[in-house]
Short mmCIF file of C-alpha atoms in Angstrom, two decimals:
data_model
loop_
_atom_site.label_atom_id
_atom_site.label_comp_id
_atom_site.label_asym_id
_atom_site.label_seq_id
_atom_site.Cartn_x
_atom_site.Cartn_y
_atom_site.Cartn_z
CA UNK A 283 56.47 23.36 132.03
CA UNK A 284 55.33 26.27 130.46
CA UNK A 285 54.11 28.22 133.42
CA UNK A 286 57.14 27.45 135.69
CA UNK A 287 57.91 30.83 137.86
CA UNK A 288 60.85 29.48 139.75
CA UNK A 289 62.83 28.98 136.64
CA UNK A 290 65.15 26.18 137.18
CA UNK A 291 65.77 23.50 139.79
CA UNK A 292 62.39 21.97 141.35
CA UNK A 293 62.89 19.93 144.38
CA UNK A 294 60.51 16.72 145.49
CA UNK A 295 57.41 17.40 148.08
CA UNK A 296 58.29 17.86 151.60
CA UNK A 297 57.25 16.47 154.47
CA UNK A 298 54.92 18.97 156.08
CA UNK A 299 57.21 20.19 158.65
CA UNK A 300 56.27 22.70 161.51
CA UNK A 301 52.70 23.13 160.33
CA UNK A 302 53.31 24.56 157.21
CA UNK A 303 50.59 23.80 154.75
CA UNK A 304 50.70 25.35 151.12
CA UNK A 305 47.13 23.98 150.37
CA UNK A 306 44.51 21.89 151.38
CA UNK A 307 46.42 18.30 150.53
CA UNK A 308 49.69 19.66 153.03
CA UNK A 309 52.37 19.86 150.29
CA UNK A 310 54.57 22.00 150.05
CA UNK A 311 58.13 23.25 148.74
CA UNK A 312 60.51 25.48 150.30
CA UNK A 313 60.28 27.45 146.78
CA UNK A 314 56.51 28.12 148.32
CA UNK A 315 58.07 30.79 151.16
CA UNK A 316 59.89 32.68 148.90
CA UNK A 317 58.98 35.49 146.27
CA UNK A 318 59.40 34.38 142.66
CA UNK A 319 60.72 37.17 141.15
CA UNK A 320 63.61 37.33 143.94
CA UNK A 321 64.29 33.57 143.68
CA UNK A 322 64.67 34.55 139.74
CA UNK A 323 67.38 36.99 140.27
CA UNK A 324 69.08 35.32 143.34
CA UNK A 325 69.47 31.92 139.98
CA UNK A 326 70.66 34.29 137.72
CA UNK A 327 73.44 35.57 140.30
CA UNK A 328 74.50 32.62 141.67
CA UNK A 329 74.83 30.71 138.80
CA UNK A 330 76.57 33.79 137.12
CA UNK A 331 78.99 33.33 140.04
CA UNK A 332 79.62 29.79 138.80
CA UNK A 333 80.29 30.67 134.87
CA UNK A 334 76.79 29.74 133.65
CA UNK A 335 73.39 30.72 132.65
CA UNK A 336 70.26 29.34 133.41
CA UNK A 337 69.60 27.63 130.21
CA UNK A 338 72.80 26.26 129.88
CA UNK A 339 73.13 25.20 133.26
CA UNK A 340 73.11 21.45 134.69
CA UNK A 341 70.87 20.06 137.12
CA UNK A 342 73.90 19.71 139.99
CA UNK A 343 74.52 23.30 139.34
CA UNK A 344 70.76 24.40 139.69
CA UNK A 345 70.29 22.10 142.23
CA UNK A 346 74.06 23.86 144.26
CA UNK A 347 72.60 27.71 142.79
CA UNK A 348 69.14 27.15 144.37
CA UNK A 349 70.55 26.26 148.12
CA UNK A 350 72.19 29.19 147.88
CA UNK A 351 69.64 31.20 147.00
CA UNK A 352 67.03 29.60 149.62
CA UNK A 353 69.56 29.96 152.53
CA UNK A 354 70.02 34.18 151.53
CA UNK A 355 66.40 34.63 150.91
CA UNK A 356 65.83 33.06 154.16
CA UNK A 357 67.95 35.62 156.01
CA UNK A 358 66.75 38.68 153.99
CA UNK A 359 63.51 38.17 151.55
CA UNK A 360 65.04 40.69 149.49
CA UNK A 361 68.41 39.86 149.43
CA UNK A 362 69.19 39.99 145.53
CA UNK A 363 67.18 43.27 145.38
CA UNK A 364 69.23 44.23 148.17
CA UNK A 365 72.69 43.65 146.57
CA UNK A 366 71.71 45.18 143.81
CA UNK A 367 71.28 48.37 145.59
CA UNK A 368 74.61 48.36 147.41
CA UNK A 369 76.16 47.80 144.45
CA UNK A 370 74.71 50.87 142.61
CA UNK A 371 74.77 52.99 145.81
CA UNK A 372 78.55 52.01 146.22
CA UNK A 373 79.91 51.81 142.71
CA UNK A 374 82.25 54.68 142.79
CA UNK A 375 83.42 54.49 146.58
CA UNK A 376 86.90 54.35 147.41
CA UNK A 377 85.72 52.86 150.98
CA UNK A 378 82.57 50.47 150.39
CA UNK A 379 80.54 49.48 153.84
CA UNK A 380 80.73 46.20 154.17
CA UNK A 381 77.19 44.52 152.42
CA UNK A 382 75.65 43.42 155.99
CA UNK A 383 76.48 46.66 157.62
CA UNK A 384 74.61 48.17 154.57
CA UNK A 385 71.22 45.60 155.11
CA UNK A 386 71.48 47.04 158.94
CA UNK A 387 71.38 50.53 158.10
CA UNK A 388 68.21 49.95 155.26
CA UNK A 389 66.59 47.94 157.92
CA UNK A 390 66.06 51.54 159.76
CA UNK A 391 64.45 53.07 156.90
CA UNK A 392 61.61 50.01 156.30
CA UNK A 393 58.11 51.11 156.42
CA UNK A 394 56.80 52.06 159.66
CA UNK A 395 53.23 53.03 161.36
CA UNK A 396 52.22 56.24 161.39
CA UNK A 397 52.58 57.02 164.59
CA UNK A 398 55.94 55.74 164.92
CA UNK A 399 59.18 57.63 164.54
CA UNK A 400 61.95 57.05 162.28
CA UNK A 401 65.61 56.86 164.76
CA UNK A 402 68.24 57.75 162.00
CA UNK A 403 65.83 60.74 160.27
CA UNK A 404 68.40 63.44 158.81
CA UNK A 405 65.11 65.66 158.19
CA UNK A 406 64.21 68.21 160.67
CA UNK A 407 61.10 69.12 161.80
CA UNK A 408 60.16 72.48 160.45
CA UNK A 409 58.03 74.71 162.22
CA UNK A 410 56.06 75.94 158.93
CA UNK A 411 54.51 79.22 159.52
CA UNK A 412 57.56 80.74 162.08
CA UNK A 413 59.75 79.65 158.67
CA UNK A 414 57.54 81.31 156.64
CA UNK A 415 57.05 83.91 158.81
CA UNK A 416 60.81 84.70 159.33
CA UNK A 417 61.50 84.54 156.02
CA UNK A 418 59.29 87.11 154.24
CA UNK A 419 60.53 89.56 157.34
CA UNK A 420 64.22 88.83 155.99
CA UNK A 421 62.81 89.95 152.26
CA UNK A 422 61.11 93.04 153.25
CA UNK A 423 64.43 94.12 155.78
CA UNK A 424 66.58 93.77 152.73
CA UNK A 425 63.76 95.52 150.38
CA UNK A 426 63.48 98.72 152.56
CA UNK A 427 67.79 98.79 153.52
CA UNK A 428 67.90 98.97 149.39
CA UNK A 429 65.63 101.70 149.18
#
């Protein structure tokens, strides 16, 4: 198909199960929950990890590649995005985090209301003006002690 956005393994129809409904007729996939362009890069990585590429690949290795990558998108949505950013973050560490302690501490910094507070911010709040304030009365203490 020349418009296929999963790239690889496509499995039969489901049953609808639970309600879900992809369109009017009730069919549906489990490639339907899951972002394309993640379930792209989570085939590319898992069938890496088994010594193959996508176009070379067989239809029992899609078929093993693809459960993978349904059961760690269903955990995480981004979970190839995800590893990809531990292992840049973490290249040169002597002592890596392990990768799900790493997905717990990015799950703090995931977008948030307004209104709501960040726990884990390393920023302070700074009072603007009294900064300001205090610091042009340390420039003009050291400009007079010169003169």
């Amino acid at each position: 198909m020349a418009n296929d956005k999963f790239y690889g393994y496509k499995p039969k129809k489901e049953e609808n199960q639970l309600g879900w409904q992809n369109n009017s007729m009730g069919q549906g996939t489990r490639l339907d929950r899951v972002n394309p362009y993640e379930f792209k890069k989570g085939m590319y990585v898992e069938l890496g990890k088994l010594g193959t590429s996508l176009r070379e690949s067989e239809a029992d290795q899609r078929e093993k590649a693809t459960e993978t990558v349904l059961k760690n998108l269903k955990d995480v949505p981004a979970y190839y995005s995800c590893m990809e950013h531990y292992e840049v973050i973490t290249r040169n560490m002597d002592r890596k985090p392990s990768f799900k302690s790493f997905l717990k501490e990015m799950g703090d910094h995931s977008m948030k209301e307004v209104k709501e507070k960040f726990t884990v911010d390393k920023m302070k709040e700074i009072k603007l003006k009294e900064s300001v304030r205090a610091e042009v009365k340390n420039i003009l203490k050291e400009l007079f002690k010169i003169k």
